[in-house]
Amino acid sequence: MHGEYLVTFCCKLETAYAWHKLLAKNVCVTVTTLRCDLSQFSASLKSYENTQNTSDTNLNKRTKSIYTPLELQFLEMKKQNKDAVLCVECGYKYRFFGEDAEIAAKELNIYCHQDHNFMTASIPSHRLFVHVRRLVAKGYKVGVIKQMETAALKAAGENKSSLFSRKLTALYTKSTLIGEDILFQINLLDDSLDVEDVTTDVPDNYLLCICENGENLKDKKKGDIVIGITAIQPTTGEVIFDSFRDCASRSELESRVLRLQPVEMICPSSLSDRSEKLINSITSMRLRDDRIRIERMENLHFEYSRAFQLITDFYTKEDTVGFLGPQKLSVILSLDKPVICSLAAVITYLKEFNLERMLYNPSNFKQLSSETEYMTINGTTMKNLEIIQNQTDMKTKGSLLWVLDHTKTSFGRRRLKKWVTQPLMKCSEISARLDAVSEILLSESSVFGQIRNLLCKLPDVERGLCSVFHKKCSTQEFFLIVSTLSRLDLEIQALVPVIHSYVKTPLLQNALLEIPELLSPVKYYLKILDEEAAKTGDKTQLFKDLTDFPVIRKKKEEILGVLSKIQLHLLDIRKQIKNPSAEYVTVSGQEFMVEVKNSHKSSVPSDWVMVSSTKAVSRFHSPFIIENYRHLNQLREQLVLDCSAEWLRFLDRFSEHYHTVSKAVGHLATVDCLFSLAQVAKQGDYCRPTVQDNQQEIIIKNGRHPVIDALLGEQDQYVPNSTNLSGDGERVMIITGPNMGGKSSYIKQVALITVMAQIGSYVPAEEATVGIVDGIFTRMGAADNIYRGRSTFMEELTDTAEIIRKATSRSLVILDELGRGTSTHDGIAIAYATLEHFIRDVESLTLFVTHYPSVCELEKVYPDKVGNYHMAFLVNEGERFDDEESPEFITFLYQITKGVSARSYGLNVAKLADIPEEILKKAAHKSKELEGILNMKRSERLRGRASSNILLPFKEETKTKLAKILRK
């Protein structure tokens, strides 16, 4: 290090003139105002690259100054990692250089200043993980460069006067935030850390890769494409893949992105325009810290031939034999081509971070969409029903997940989120969950309370296990994980007899009884560790029994030998200084010093070296001590390196049980979810739904909207409503009524109760019977999409066309005010024709909200299949002043009632919104006038035309448009 400081001092003299002009401009050097030219670092890097063909590699051609050895070392590493912000270890701190320093100063609010050729900033080494997390949250890729030599070992080497060797040891992005440098350590680290800096409730961090394949499409339409995706959570090891055909709207891709909510996406350097627009649209809706990070890779990484070879090589390497057999390689290669291409890109990307091991085992791979296993809930429906986040501030509160989430663990919360976004399709699986929830709810045994207590205050062992598997965990985290699992093993084992006696449902009993067997290997690894050393991170004292660690044992024996020599040398020292009671002293980290009173310094041999002194005493090292103390420090530092290497091998041994232990954690997550649903069921007026296979019906008695009901709490009572939809009878409800009367809440209520039933949850109703629904499709709300170049009406029709293509007779279709984005005639025509299509052709269960009275006439055309309903209300007539009418005042009853509402009473909403009274009076007068004209025209039309010719008054152009929509 002294060599670095000397070179630094000399270079300051040589570069003083280079910055004379900068200082002459009275630049204020502060944290917020000091910003050098952003092109400086790029220019420096370019000038450095240009010198690689010359002999003078340490010359900065732009400033004519000399690069320091440290700067040259940094430039070489930056050349290889141009897209990363690099933190360089320099003694007790980490430094940033050039543009990286400016980024760090801006994002971390730290000081940035000029030093030689670059701007520089620094952070304390013990705060590294805090600042790495903050930079990663802003969307940066962050690299950590560490010193690979210790002072003692370097002094003993041949290049003791050269620069410390350094190496890039870790890279981090939003999805790859794994490692002992940056992971949280619960109750085992510095208590001064801020709560927001260290948290156990880390959200899902999916890395999603997209690959497009527009070839070999049968019946290909403009914009249609086949898309393959691979998504991985590096922190939990979950791998998800899917392949699907998508239309021009990219609704299928949007659905998967919204369901997975990735924090990072890998995309080819060139995607189709429609896919690019979708990605831009999704990312633009988020705040910066919550925005998806986009990583671009060259198109060649997505070529099938290259991907096929890469995957074959990857899964046939020697170090994957323990995870993958030849028969399983065929499973990987049997995936669809776009999936193979996306998987290859993920492997390539994760190799940068040394995280590719999680992809070795195909048992971790799960297909995202399965029409036979899970209900279809596309992205639009997920947003409209607010299943995992509300549409106001995009937070969890106010969503269905918020209502159902009473989990105690982080891994249980992640499992519940999957349940909510993937309702089941198999009646037997739904019944198994409902049986377990019912048993927890109704049982009087204390065993369920004991099991629930076991889940409280558990660390995130699922993420911890994955960190162990990647060999990126600290001793503190490992000890926390294995001690927690060992405790769970013992406590559940103690409950096994009670579980056999009182837990009867197979889902719950099997999960609980399998856990002890699956966790049995954990105890062995816990016994090996010294608790105190594990908690303090001292790897040299970590292992109690060194029988399995001969390298460490040998090194410790060598250290003991040197210590013994030094101790024996004390006898010679006592003779030389004629002090039989002399002992070694340690001051400020300096060991084996001989302390002599200044009055007796004459007795000290001349070849002894004075280390320190005070007014009273002086401290010395003898030549023997100097030599052996240096050797001792070398052995100690080599011991640290050997212990670190043995620690990684120890983690490798534990990783052999990774999949077994992970299965146990999966059982714990399932148990946590079941207890969460039981907690939901304990709320007032919830019932167990009856779920039936091969039945097309949704029958709900006095149901309530689960989210609104929870938000109201005890302050106000939600008005319950019933629903009776059946494939054998009335399967379509046309709902009218005044604005703000509760129509949208009612139709969402029906959909959410259906979702809850197929999750396996109790529902907010007195009674509920649900036939298995294969999908819920919604068209609600009105807003344009600037990023995707769509008007409000285009958004309406695109969503509707999507539903027309995908809905089946077993689907629940919800259309809210279709056709309102265009003229009245065209809107009525589209609404009427679309609804008739679902009644006559699709035969799905349908809720149709409209303000068009003409659409309600379909009840006469299909009297056995369609029913007209409205949200009940009371009308208080407005007052009259000087022949001017004021709007009526409406009292909402929020009760679904048979029949058609004659009017929508929009002026009542205008009054509630405080529109000026003069405007309201004019509007009321105009409304009466227009209503009279329309009633007259309607009477004339109905007298001369049959209901089947209802579309004849509309323009031929409109019917042509409708035909095109329905053909899609």
CSV table of C-alpha atoms in Angstrom, one decimal, residues 256-551:
chain,number,residue,atom,x,y,z
A,256,ARG,CA,-47.3,-13.4,-17.9
A,257,VAL,CA,-45.2,-10.3,-17.1
A,258,LEU,CA,-47.9,-9.1,-14.8
A,259,ARG,CA,-48.2,-12.4,-13.1
A,260,LEU,CA,-44.5,-12.9,-12.5
A,261,GLN,CA,-43.7,-9.2,-11.9
A,262,PRO,CA,-40.1,-9.6,-12.8
A,263,VAL,CA,-37.5,-7.1,-11.6
A,264,GLU,CA,-35.2,-7.7,-14.5
A,265,MET,CA,-35.8,-8.8,-18.1
A,266,ILE,CA,-33.4,-10.2,-20.7
A,267,CYS,CA,-34.4,-9.3,-24.3
A,268,PRO,CA,-32.8,-9.7,-27.7
A,269,SER,CA,-31.2,-6.5,-29.0
A,270,SER,CA,-34.1,-6.3,-31.5
A,271,LEU,CA,-37.6,-7.3,-30.5
A,272,SER,CA,-40.7,-6.8,-32.6
A,273,ASP,CA,-42.3,-3.3,-32.4
A,274,ARG,CA,-45.4,-4.6,-30.7
A,275,SER,CA,-43.4,-6.4,-28.0
A,276,GLU,CA,-41.2,-3.3,-27.5
A,277,LYS,CA,-44.2,-1.1,-27.0
A,278,LEU,CA,-45.6,-3.5,-24.4
A,279,ILE,CA,-42.4,-3.5,-22.5
A,280,ASN,CA,-42.1,0.3,-22.6
A,281,SER,CA,-45.7,0.6,-21.5
A,282,ILE,CA,-45.2,-1.7,-18.4
A,283,THR,CA,-41.9,-0.1,-17.3
A,284,SER,CA,-43.2,3.4,-17.8
A,285,MET,CA,-46.0,2.8,-15.2
A,286,ARG,CA,-43.5,2.2,-12.4
A,287,LEU,CA,-41.5,4.5,-10.2
A,288,ARG,CA,-37.8,4.4,-10.9
A,289,ASP,CA,-36.8,2.2,-7.9
A,290,ASP,CA,-39.5,-0.2,-8.8
A,291,ARG,CA,-38.9,-0.2,-12.6
A,292,ILE,CA,-37.9,-3.4,-14.4
A,293,ARG,CA,-34.3,-3.4,-15.4
A,294,ILE,CA,-33.8,-4.3,-19.1
A,295,GLU,CA,-30.7,-6.3,-20.1
A,296,ARG,CA,-30.1,-6.5,-23.9
A,297,MET,CA,-28.2,-9.4,-25.4
A,298,GLU,CA,-27.1,-9.9,-29.0
A,299,ASN,CA,-29.5,-11.7,-31.2
A,300,LEU,CA,-26.9,-14.5,-31.8
A,301,HIS,CA,-27.5,-15.7,-28.2
A,302,PHE,CA,-31.1,-16.5,-29.2
A,303,GLU,CA,-30.2,-18.5,-32.3
A,304,TYR,CA,-31.6,-22.1,-32.0
A,305,SER,CA,-28.5,-24.0,-33.2
A,306,ARG,CA,-26.2,-22.0,-30.8
A,307,ALA,CA,-28.7,-22.4,-28.0
A,308,PHE,CA,-29.0,-26.2,-28.6
A,309,GLN,CA,-25.3,-26.7,-28.4
A,310,LEU,CA,-24.9,-24.5,-25.3
A,311,ILE,CA,-27.6,-26.4,-23.4
A,312,THR,CA,-26.1,-29.8,-24.4
A,313,ASP,CA,-22.7,-28.8,-23.2
A,314,PHE,CA,-24.0,-27.2,-20.1
A,315,TYR,CA,-26.0,-30.3,-19.0
A,316,THR,CA,-23.3,-32.8,-19.8
A,317,LYS,CA,-20.5,-31.2,-17.8
A,318,GLU,CA,-18.9,-33.4,-15.1
A,319,ASP,CA,-20.0,-31.2,-12.3
A,320,THR,CA,-23.7,-31.5,-13.3
A,321,VAL,CA,-23.7,-35.3,-13.1
A,322,GLY,CA,-25.0,-35.3,-9.6
A,323,PHE,CA,-28.0,-33.2,-10.7
A,324,LEU,CA,-28.8,-34.4,-14.2
A,325,GLY,CA,-28.8,-37.8,-15.8
A,326,PRO,CA,-28.8,-38.4,-19.6
A,327,GLN,CA,-32.5,-39.2,-19.5
A,328,LYS,CA,-33.2,-35.8,-18.1
A,329,LEU,CA,-31.2,-34.0,-20.8
A,330,SER,CA,-33.8,-35.2,-23.3
A,331,VAL,CA,-36.5,-33.5,-21.1
A,332,ILE,CA,-34.7,-30.2,-21.5
A,333,LEU,CA,-34.2,-30.6,-25.2
A,334,SER,CA,-37.8,-31.5,-25.7
A,335,LEU,CA,-39.0,-28.1,-24.8
A,336,ASP,CA,-40.2,-25.8,-27.5
A,337,LYS,CA,-37.6,-24.0,-29.5
A,338,PRO,CA,-38.3,-20.5,-28.2
A,339,VAL,CA,-38.0,-21.8,-24.6
A,340,ILE,CA,-34.7,-23.5,-25.4
A,341,CYS,CA,-33.4,-20.2,-26.9
A,342,SER,CA,-34.5,-18.2,-23.9
A,343,LEU,CA,-33.1,-20.8,-21.5
A,344,ALA,CA,-29.7,-20.6,-23.2
A,345,ALA,CA,-29.7,-16.9,-22.9
A,346,VAL,CA,-30.4,-17.1,-19.2
A,347,ILE,CA,-27.6,-19.6,-18.7
A,348,THR,CA,-25.2,-17.3,-20.5
A,349,TYR,CA,-26.3,-14.3,-18.4
A,350,LEU,CA,-26.2,-16.1,-15.1
A,351,LYS,CA,-22.7,-17.4,-15.7
A,352,GLU,CA,-21.5,-13.8,-15.2
A,353,PHE,CA,-22.8,-14.0,-11.7
A,354,ASN,CA,-21.8,-17.6,-10.9
A,355,LEU,CA,-25.5,-18.4,-10.4
A,356,GLU,CA,-26.0,-21.0,-13.2
A,357,ARG,CA,-26.0,-23.9,-10.8
A,358,MET,CA,-29.7,-23.5,-10.0
A,359,LEU,CA,-30.5,-24.5,-13.6
A,360,TYR,CA,-28.9,-27.9,-13.3
A,361,ASN,CA,-31.9,-29.7,-12.0
A,362,PRO,CA,-35.0,-30.0,-14.3
A,363,SER,CA,-37.2,-30.9,-11.3
A,364,ASN,CA,-37.1,-27.1,-10.5
A,365,PHE,CA,-38.6,-26.4,-13.9
A,366,LYS,CA,-42.4,-25.7,-14.0
A,367,GLN,CA,-44.6,-24.6,-16.8
A,368,LEU,CA,-46.4,-21.3,-16.1
A,369,SER,CA,-49.6,-21.8,-18.1
A,370,SER,CA,-51.5,-25.1,-18.0
A,371,GLU,CA,-55.0,-25.0,-19.2
A,372,THR,CA,-55.8,-28.3,-17.5
A,373,GLU,CA,-54.4,-27.4,-14.1
A,374,TYR,CA,-55.1,-23.7,-13.5
A,375,MET,CA,-57.8,-21.1,-14.3
A,376,THR,CA,-56.8,-18.6,-17.0
A,377,ILE,CA,-56.5,-15.1,-15.6
A,378,ASN,CA,-54.9,-12.8,-18.1
A,379,GLY,CA,-53.1,-9.6,-17.4
A,380,THR,CA,-56.2,-7.4,-18.0
A,381,THR,CA,-58.3,-9.4,-15.6
A,382,MET,CA,-55.6,-9.4,-13.0
A,383,LYS,CA,-55.5,-5.6,-13.1
A,384,ASN,CA,-59.2,-5.1,-13.4
A,385,LEU,CA,-60.0,-7.4,-10.4
A,386,GLU,CA,-57.0,-6.0,-8.4
A,387,ILE,CA,-55.9,-9.5,-7.6
A,388,ILE,CA,-52.4,-8.8,-6.4
A,389,GLN,CA,-52.2,-5.0,-6.3
A,390,ASN,CA,-54.7,-2.1,-6.3
A,391,GLN,CA,-55.0,0.2,-9.3
A,392,THR,CA,-54.6,3.4,-7.2
A,393,ASP,CA,-51.0,3.2,-6.0
A,394,MET,CA,-50.1,-0.3,-7.2
A,395,LYS,CA,-49.7,-1.5,-3.6
A,396,THR,CA,-50.9,-4.8,-2.1
A,397,LYS,CA,-53.4,-3.2,0.2
A,398,GLY,CA,-56.8,-3.2,-1.3
A,399,SER,CA,-56.2,-6.3,-3.4
A,400,LEU,CA,-57.5,-9.8,-3.1
A,401,LEU,CA,-54.0,-11.0,-2.0
A,402,TRP,CA,-54.1,-8.4,0.8
A,403,VAL,CA,-57.4,-9.9,2.1
A,404,LEU,CA,-56.1,-13.5,2.0
A,405,ASP,CA,-52.6,-12.9,3.3
A,406,HIS,CA,-52.3,-13.8,6.9
A,407,THR,CA,-49.1,-15.8,6.4
A,408,LYS,CA,-46.3,-15.8,9.0
A,409,THR,CA,-43.3,-16.5,6.7
A,410,SER,CA,-41.8,-14.9,3.6
A,411,PHE,CA,-41.8,-18.2,1.8
A,412,GLY,CA,-45.4,-18.8,2.7
A,413,ARG,CA,-46.3,-15.4,1.4
A,414,ARG,CA,-44.7,-16.2,-2.0
A,415,ARG,CA,-46.6,-19.5,-2.1
A,416,LEU,CA,-49.9,-17.8,-1.4
A,417,LYS,CA,-49.3,-15.3,-4.2
A,418,LYS,CA,-49.0,-18.3,-6.6
A,419,TRP,CA,-52.2,-19.8,-5.3
A,420,VAL,CA,-54.0,-16.5,-5.8
A,421,THR,CA,-52.8,-16.0,-9.4
A,422,GLN,CA,-53.3,-19.7,-10.3
A,423,PRO,CA,-56.7,-20.9,-9.1
A,424,LEU,CA,-57.0,-24.7,-9.4
A,425,MET,CA,-59.0,-26.5,-12.0
A,426,LYS,CA,-59.1,-30.0,-10.4
A,427,CYS,CA,-62.0,-30.4,-8.1
A,428,SER,CA,-60.1,-33.0,-6.0
A,429,GLU,CA,-57.3,-30.6,-5.3
A,430,ILE,CA,-59.6,-27.7,-4.4
A,431,SER,CA,-61.5,-30.0,-2.0
A,432,ALA,CA,-58.2,-31.1,-0.4
A,433,ARG,CA,-57.4,-27.5,0.4
A,434,LEU,CA,-60.9,-26.8,1.7
A,435,ASP,CA,-60.9,-29.9,3.9
A,436,ALA,CA,-57.6,-28.8,5.4
A,437,VAL,CA,-58.9,-25.2,6.0
A,438,SER,CA,-62.1,-26.6,7.5
A,439,GLU,CA,-60.2,-28.8,9.9
A,440,ILE,CA,-58.0,-26.0,11.1
A,441,LEU,CA,-61.0,-23.8,11.5
A,442,LEU,CA,-63.3,-26.2,13.3
A,443,SER,CA,-60.8,-28.4,15.3
A,444,GLU,CA,-60.6,-27.8,19.1
A,445,SER,CA,-57.2,-29.5,19.4
A,446,SER,CA,-54.3,-27.3,20.6
A,447,VAL,CA,-52.0,-28.9,18.1
A,448,PHE,CA,-53.0,-26.4,15.4
A,449,GLY,CA,-52.1,-23.5,17.6
A,450,GLN,CA,-48.7,-25.1,18.4
A,451,ILE,CA,-48.0,-25.6,14.7
A,452,ARG,CA,-49.0,-22.0,13.9
A,453,ASN,CA,-46.6,-20.8,16.6
A,454,LEU,CA,-43.7,-22.7,15.0
A,455,LEU,CA,-44.1,-20.5,11.9
A,456,CYS,CA,-43.8,-17.2,13.7
A,457,LYS,CA,-40.7,-15.2,13.4
A,458,LEU,CA,-38.9,-17.6,11.0
A,459,PRO,CA,-36.2,-16.2,8.8
A,460,ASP,CA,-36.5,-16.6,5.1
A,461,VAL,CA,-35.0,-20.1,5.0
A,462,GLU,CA,-36.0,-20.6,1.3
A,463,ARG,CA,-33.8,-17.8,0.2
A,464,GLY,CA,-31.2,-18.8,2.7
A,465,LEU,CA,-31.0,-22.3,1.3
A,466,CYS,CA,-30.6,-20.9,-2.2
A,467,SER,CA,-27.8,-18.7,-1.0
A,468,VAL,CA,-26.1,-21.8,0.4
A,469,PHE,CA,-26.6,-23.6,-2.8
A,470,HIS,CA,-24.9,-20.8,-4.7
A,471,LYS,CA,-22.0,-20.9,-2.1
A,472,LYS,CA,-22.6,-17.2,-1.5
A,473,CYS,CA,-23.7,-17.3,2.1
A,474,SER,CA,-21.9,-16.1,5.2
A,475,THR,CA,-21.3,-18.3,8.3
A,476,GLN,CA,-23.9,-16.2,10.2
A,477,GLU,CA,-26.6,-16.9,7.6
A,478,PHE,CA,-25.8,-20.6,7.4
A,479,PHE,CA,-25.9,-21.0,11.1
A,480,LEU,CA,-29.2,-19.1,11.3
A,481,ILE,CA,-30.7,-21.4,8.6
A,482,VAL,CA,-29.5,-24.7,9.9
A,483,SER,CA,-30.3,-23.9,13.5
A,484,THR,CA,-33.8,-22.8,12.5
A,485,LEU,CA,-34.4,-25.9,10.5
A,486,SER,CA,-33.0,-28.1,13.2
A,487,ARG,CA,-35.2,-26.5,15.8
A,488,LEU,CA,-38.2,-27.0,13.6
A,489,ASP,CA,-37.2,-30.7,13.1
A,490,LEU,CA,-37.1,-31.3,16.8
A,491,GLU,CA,-40.3,-29.5,17.6
A,492,ILE,CA,-42.4,-31.1,14.8
A,493,GLN,CA,-40.9,-34.5,15.8
A,494,ALA,CA,-42.3,-33.9,19.3
A,495,LEU,CA,-45.7,-33.3,17.8
A,496,VAL,CA,-45.8,-36.4,15.5
A,497,PRO,CA,-47.9,-38.5,17.9
A,498,VAL,CA,-50.4,-35.7,18.3
A,499,ILE,CA,-50.5,-35.1,14.5
A,500,HIS,CA,-51.3,-38.8,13.9
A,501,SER,CA,-54.2,-38.5,16.4
A,502,TYR,CA,-55.7,-35.1,15.6
A,503,VAL,CA,-54.8,-34.1,12.1
A,504,LYS,CA,-56.9,-36.1,9.7
A,505,THR,CA,-56.9,-34.3,6.4
A,506,PRO,CA,-54.3,-35.9,4.0
A,507,LEU,CA,-52.9,-32.6,2.7
A,508,LEU,CA,-52.1,-31.3,6.1
A,509,GLN,CA,-51.1,-34.5,7.7
A,510,ASN,CA,-48.7,-35.7,4.9
A,511,ALA,CA,-47.0,-32.3,4.8
A,512,LEU,CA,-46.4,-32.2,8.5
A,513,LEU,CA,-45.3,-35.8,8.9
A,514,GLU,CA,-42.8,-35.6,6.0
A,515,ILE,CA,-41.0,-32.5,7.3
A,516,PRO,CA,-38.9,-34.3,10.1
A,517,GLU,CA,-37.6,-37.0,7.7
A,518,LEU,CA,-36.7,-34.4,5.0
A,519,LEU,CA,-34.9,-32.2,7.6
A,520,SER,CA,-32.9,-35.1,9.2
A,521,PRO,CA,-29.6,-34.2,7.4
A,522,VAL,CA,-29.5,-30.8,8.9
A,523,LYS,CA,-28.5,-31.9,12.4
A,524,TYR,CA,-25.2,-33.3,11.3
A,525,TYR,CA,-24.1,-30.0,9.8
A,526,LEU,CA,-25.2,-28.0,12.8
A,527,LYS,CA,-23.1,-30.3,15.2
A,528,ILE,CA,-19.9,-29.6,13.2
A,529,LEU,CA,-20.1,-25.8,13.7
A,530,ASP,CA,-18.9,-23.8,16.6
A,531,GLU,CA,-21.8,-21.5,17.5
A,532,GLU,CA,-19.7,-18.5,18.6
A,533,ALA,CA,-17.4,-18.7,15.6
A,534,ALA,CA,-20.3,-19.0,13.2
A,535,LYS,CA,-22.0,-15.9,14.7
A,536,THR,CA,-18.9,-13.8,14.6
A,537,GLY,CA,-17.9,-15.0,11.1
A,538,ASP,CA,-14.6,-16.5,12.3
A,539,LYS,CA,-13.9,-19.3,9.8
A,540,THR,CA,-10.6,-20.3,11.5
A,541,GLN,CA,-12.5,-21.5,14.5
A,542,LEU,CA,-15.7,-22.6,12.7
A,543,PHE,CA,-15.3,-26.4,12.7
A,544,LYS,CA,-15.3,-28.2,16.0
A,545,ASP,CA,-13.9,-31.5,14.7
A,546,LEU,CA,-11.1,-31.2,12.2
A,547,THR,CA,-11.0,-34.8,11.2
A,548,ASP,CA,-12.7,-34.0,7.9
A,549,PHE,CA,-10.6,-30.9,7.4
A,550,PRO,CA,-6.9,-32.1,7.2
A,551,VAL,CA,-5.7,-28.9,5.5
